Structures are given as structure tokens and as C-alpha cells.
Coordinates of C-alpha atoms in Angstrom, one line a residue:
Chain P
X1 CA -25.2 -25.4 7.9
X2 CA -24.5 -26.4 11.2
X3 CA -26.9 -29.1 12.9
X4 CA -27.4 -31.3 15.7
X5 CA -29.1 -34.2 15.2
X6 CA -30.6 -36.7 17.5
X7 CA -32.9 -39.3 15.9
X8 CA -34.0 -40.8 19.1
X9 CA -37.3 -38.9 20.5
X10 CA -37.4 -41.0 23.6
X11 CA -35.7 -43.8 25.2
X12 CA -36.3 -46.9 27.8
X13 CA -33.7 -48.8 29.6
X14 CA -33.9 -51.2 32.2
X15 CA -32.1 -49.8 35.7
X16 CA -28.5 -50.9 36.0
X17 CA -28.0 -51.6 32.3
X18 CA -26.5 -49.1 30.2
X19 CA -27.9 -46.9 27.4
X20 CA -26.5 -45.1 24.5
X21 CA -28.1 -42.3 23.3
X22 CA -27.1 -41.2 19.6
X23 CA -25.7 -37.9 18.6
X24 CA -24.7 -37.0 14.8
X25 CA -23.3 -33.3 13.9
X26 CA -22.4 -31.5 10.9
X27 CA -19.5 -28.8 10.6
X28 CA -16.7 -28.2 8.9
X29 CA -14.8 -25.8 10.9
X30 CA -12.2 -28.2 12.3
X31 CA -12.4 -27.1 15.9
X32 CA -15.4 -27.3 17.7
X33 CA -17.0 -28.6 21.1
X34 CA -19.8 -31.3 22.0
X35 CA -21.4 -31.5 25.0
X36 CA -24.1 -33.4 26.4
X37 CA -26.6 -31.9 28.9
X38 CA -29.0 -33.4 31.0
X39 CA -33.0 -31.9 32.2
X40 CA -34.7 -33.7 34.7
X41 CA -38.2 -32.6 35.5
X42 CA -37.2 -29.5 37.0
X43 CA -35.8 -28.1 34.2
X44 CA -32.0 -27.3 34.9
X45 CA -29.6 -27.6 32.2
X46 CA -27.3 -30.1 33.7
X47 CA -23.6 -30.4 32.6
X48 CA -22.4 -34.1 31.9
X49 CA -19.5 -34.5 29.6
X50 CA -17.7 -32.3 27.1
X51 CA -15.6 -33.8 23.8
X52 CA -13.3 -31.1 21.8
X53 CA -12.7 -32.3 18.3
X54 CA -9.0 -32.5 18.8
X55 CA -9.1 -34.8 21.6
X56 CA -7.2 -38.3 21.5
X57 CA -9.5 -40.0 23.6
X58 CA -13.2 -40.4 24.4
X59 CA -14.0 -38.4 27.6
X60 CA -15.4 -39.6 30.5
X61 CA -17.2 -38.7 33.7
X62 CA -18.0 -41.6 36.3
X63 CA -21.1 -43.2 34.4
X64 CA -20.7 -41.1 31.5
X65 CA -18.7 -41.6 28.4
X66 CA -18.8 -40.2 25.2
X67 CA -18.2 -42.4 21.9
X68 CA -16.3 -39.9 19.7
X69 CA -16.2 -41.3 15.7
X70 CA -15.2 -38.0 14.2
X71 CA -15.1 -39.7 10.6
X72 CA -18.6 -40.4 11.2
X73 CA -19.4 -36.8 12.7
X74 CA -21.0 -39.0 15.8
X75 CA -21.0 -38.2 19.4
X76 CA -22.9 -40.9 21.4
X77 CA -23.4 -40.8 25.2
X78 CA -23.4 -43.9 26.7
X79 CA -24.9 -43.8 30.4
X80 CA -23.5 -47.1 32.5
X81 CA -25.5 -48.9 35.2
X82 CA -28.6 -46.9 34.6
X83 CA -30.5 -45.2 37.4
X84 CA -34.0 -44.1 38.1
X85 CA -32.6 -40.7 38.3
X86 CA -31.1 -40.9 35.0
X87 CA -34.6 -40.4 33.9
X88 CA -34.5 -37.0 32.3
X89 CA -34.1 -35.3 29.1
X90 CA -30.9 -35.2 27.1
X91 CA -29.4 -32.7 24.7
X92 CA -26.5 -33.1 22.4
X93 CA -25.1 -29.7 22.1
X94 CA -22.0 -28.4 19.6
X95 CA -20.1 -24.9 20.2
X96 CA -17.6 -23.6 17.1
X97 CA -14.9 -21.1 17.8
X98 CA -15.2 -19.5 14.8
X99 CA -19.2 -18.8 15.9
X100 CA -19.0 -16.9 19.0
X101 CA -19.4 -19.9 21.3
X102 CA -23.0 -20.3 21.2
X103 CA -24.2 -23.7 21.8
X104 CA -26.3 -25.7 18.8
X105 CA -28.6 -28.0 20.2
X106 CA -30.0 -31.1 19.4
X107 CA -33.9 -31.8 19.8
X108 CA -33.3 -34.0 22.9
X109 CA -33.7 -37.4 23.4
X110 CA -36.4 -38.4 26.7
X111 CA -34.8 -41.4 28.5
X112 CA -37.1 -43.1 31.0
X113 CA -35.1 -45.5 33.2
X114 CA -37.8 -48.7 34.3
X115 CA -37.3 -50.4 37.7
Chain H
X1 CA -19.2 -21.8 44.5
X2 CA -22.4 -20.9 43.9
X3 CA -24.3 -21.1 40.5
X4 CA -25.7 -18.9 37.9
X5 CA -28.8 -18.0 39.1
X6 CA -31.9 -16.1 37.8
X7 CA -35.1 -14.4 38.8
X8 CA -37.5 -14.4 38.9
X9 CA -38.1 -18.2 38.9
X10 CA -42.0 -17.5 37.3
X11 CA -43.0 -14.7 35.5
X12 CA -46.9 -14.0 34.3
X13 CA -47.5 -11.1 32.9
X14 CA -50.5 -9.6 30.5
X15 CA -49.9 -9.1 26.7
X16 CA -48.6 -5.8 25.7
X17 CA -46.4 -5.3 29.2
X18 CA -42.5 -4.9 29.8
X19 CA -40.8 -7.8 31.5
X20 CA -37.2 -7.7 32.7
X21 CA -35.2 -11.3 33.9
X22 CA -31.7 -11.3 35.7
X23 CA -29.0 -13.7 35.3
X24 CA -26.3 -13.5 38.1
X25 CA -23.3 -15.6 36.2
X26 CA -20.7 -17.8 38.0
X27 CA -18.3 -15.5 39.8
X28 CA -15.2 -15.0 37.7
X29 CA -16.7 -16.1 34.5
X30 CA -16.2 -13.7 31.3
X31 CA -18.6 -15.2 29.2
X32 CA -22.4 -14.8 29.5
X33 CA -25.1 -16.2 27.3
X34 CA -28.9 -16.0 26.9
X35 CA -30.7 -19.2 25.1
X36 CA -34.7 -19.2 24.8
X37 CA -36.6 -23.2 25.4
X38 CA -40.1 -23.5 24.0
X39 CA -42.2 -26.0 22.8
X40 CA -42.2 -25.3 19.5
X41 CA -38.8 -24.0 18.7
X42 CA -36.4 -26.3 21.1
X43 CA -33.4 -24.5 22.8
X44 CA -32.4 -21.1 20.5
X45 CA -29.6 -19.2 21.0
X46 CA -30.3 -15.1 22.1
X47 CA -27.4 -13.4 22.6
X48 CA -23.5 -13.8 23.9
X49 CA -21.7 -11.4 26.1
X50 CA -17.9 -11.6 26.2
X51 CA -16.0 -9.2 28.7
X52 CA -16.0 -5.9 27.3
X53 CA -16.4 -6.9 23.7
X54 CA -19.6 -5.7 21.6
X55 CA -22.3 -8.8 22.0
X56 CA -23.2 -11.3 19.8
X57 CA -27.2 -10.4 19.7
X58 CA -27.5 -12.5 16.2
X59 CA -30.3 -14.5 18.0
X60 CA -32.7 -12.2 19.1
X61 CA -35.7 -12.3 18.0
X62 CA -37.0 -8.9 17.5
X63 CA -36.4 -5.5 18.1
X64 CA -38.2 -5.5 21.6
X65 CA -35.9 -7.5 22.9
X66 CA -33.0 -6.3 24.4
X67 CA -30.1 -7.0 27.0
X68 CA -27.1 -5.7 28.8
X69 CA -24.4 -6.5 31.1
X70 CA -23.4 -4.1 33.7
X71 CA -19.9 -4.4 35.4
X72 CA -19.1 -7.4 33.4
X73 CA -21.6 -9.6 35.9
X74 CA -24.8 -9.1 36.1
X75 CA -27.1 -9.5 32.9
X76 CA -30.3 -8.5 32.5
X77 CA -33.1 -9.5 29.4
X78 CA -35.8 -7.2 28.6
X79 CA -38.8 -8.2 26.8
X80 CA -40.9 -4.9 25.6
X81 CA -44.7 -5.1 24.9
X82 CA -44.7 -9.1 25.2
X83 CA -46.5 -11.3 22.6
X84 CA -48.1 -14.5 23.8
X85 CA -45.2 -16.2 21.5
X86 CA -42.6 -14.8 24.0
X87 CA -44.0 -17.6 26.5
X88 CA -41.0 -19.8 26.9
X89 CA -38.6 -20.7 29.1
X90 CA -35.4 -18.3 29.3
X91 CA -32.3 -19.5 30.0
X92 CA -28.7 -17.8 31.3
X93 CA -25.6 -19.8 31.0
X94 CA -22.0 -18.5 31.8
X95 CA -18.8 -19.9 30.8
X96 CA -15.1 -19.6 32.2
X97 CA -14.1 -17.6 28.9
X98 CA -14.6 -18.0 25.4
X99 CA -11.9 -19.5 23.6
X100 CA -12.4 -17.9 20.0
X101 CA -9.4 -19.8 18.6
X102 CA -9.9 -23.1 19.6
X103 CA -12.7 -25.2 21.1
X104 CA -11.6 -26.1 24.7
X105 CA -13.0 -27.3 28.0
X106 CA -13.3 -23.6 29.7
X107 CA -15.9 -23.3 27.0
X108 CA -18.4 -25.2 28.8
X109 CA -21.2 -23.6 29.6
X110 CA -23.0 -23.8 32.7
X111 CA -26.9 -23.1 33.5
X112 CA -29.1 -21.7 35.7
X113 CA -32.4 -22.7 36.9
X114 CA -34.3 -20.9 33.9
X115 CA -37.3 -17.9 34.2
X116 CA -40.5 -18.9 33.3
X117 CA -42.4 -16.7 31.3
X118 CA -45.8 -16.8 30.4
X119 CA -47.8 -14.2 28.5
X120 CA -51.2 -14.4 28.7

């Protein structure tokens, strides 16, 4: 079956440190997607960062990077310099080729960022 | 450019009534995807347009609900004789294309700002 998980229900970090929020998956098609999204308050699906399983490297997006361990089947964000307005919900999210593109999703992890 | 965007933005409406919601995707963008947020169930997958091929409606729920595409852009989701269950969140996403043979980046999918349906 394909999953998502993401252990951590919510998260605190102190502003300007950074945070890494965990994200484990579970496929075996060899080609698939990972994406992290972002919710604030409002409710928007926010894009962040997207990983394809063939990549070399670990993508990354200004304050965003993702820790790609494919042997491990992980996917961590890791947020830099934290924010208050990084507080928000975030979802790991997978897409497989072979499975019309729709995106899995993770249960979301709640980070609260602390003055 | 602009967004995907979706009305309405709220929608209450009395048990047993039709409801319809509208997704207007990112201008040149083939793909077109319906997901469902509530409480209980997280984010679920509904049902995946892709130009003019048949749609992927392997997530809906139940027969009452339904959607279309008309002219490859517009979408809209009908809900017929709503349950209280059917109170969620409904979410439209559209994506560049759909790469079926390998995952890439023009797969991302990108949201709009969600109807809110409540059943009462």
C-alpha cells in the first residue's frame, strides 16, 4: 500500500532556529514525487518544495530544504531561521506516475514557531 | 498569473439539498484535481481530470457525487442530496500536466483557497 507517514502531531521551535519536520513513505513504484505543503490559518494549500525520486540532489527553496534518504524511504523538511509565520500546518505529500498523479498525504505535522 | 480559484468561499446548506462548487484552474494547466479536508478523514483524493482523457473519479465517495470539466478549464463538483458527513473542506488543485511516465516537477500541484461546506 502506499502511505505517508508523519509521526510528529505538532511541533515547537524557537524563531530563528531551524526545524526538521520528519516525513517517511512507502512505494515501490520507482518513480514517484514528494512534496511538502504548507496551511497557515487560512487554510490555503501552500507549495514549498518538491523532491522526484530520481533526483541527485536534495532540493531546495530559500529556507526550505528537503533531506532526501531514499534507502530509508525519508523525506524530511528542514525549515532554516524559523519565523513566526512559519507557524502553520504541514503536509508531506507523495504523487506516483503509475497512479494518475493524485497526491497521498501525510496527517500533517502543526509547527508553532515561539518568539 | 493568477491562481486557481474557487467559489464560493462558504457554503451552508440544509440536509437533503444540491450544492454545486467551481474551481477555475491556473490558465494553461491540463491537469485538474478535486481533494476533500475533514476532520476525521485528513486530505482524500476525489477525482483527476487530464485534458480530454476519461477522469480518474476512483475517489469519490458516493454516487451523488459528481463532476465535470467543460472546455478543458473550468471544473465544477456537485454534491446531490447532502449528508451532514459531506461537511468538509473541498479542495481544487491544478497542475502544469500530468507526467504519467515519470514523476517530474510540472506535476506539482497547485491550490486554491478551498470551499467550505457545511451541512446542517
Amino acid at each position: 500500500a502506499q502511505k505517508i507517514t508523519q509521526t510528529q502531531p505538532g511541533m515547537f521551535v524557537q524563531e530563528k532556529e531551524a526545524v526538521t519536520l520528519d516525513c517517511t513513505y512507502d512505494t515501490s513504484d520507482p518513480s514517484y514525487g514528494l512534496f511538502w505543503y504548507k496551511q497557515p490559518s487560512s487554510g490555503e494549500m501552500i507549495f514549498l518544495i518538491y523532491q522526484g525520486s530520481y533526483d541527485q540532489q536534495n532540493a531546495t527553496e530559500g529556507r526550505y530544504s528537503l533531506n532526501f534518504q531514499k534507502a530509508r524511504k525519508s523525506a524530511n523538511l528542514v525549515i532554516s531561521a524559523s519565523q513566526l509565520g512559519d507557524s502553520a500546518m504541514y503536509f508531506c505529500a507523495m504523487v506516483r506516475p503509475s497512479n494518475t498523479g493524485k497526491l497521498i498525504f501525510g496527517q500533517g505535522t502543526t509547527l508553532q514557531v515561539k518568539p | 498569473g493568477a491562481g486557481v480559484s474557487q467559489s464560493p468561499s462558504n457554503k451552508v446548506t440544509e440536509k437533503g439539498k444540491d450544492v454545486e462548487l467551481r474551481c477555475d484552474p491556473i490558465s494553461g494547466h491540463t491537469a485538474l484535481y478535486w481533494y476533500r479536508q475533514s476532520l476525521g478523514q485528513g486530505l482524500e483524493f476525489l477525482i483527476y481530470f487530464q485534458g480530454n482523457s476519461a477522469p480518474d473519479k476512483s475517489g469519490l465517495p458516493s454516487d451523488r457525487f459528481s463532476a465535470e470539466r467543460t472546455g478543458g478549464s473550468v471544473s465544477t463538483l456537485t454534491i446531490q442530496r447532502t449528508q451532514q458527513e459531506d461537511s468538509a473542506v473541498y479542495l481544487c488543485a491544478s497542475s502544469l500536466v500530468f507526467s504519467s511516465g515519470s514523476a517530474s516537477g510540472t506535476d506539482t500541484q497547485y491550490f486554491g483557497p478551498g470551499t467550505r461546506l457545511t451541512v446542517l
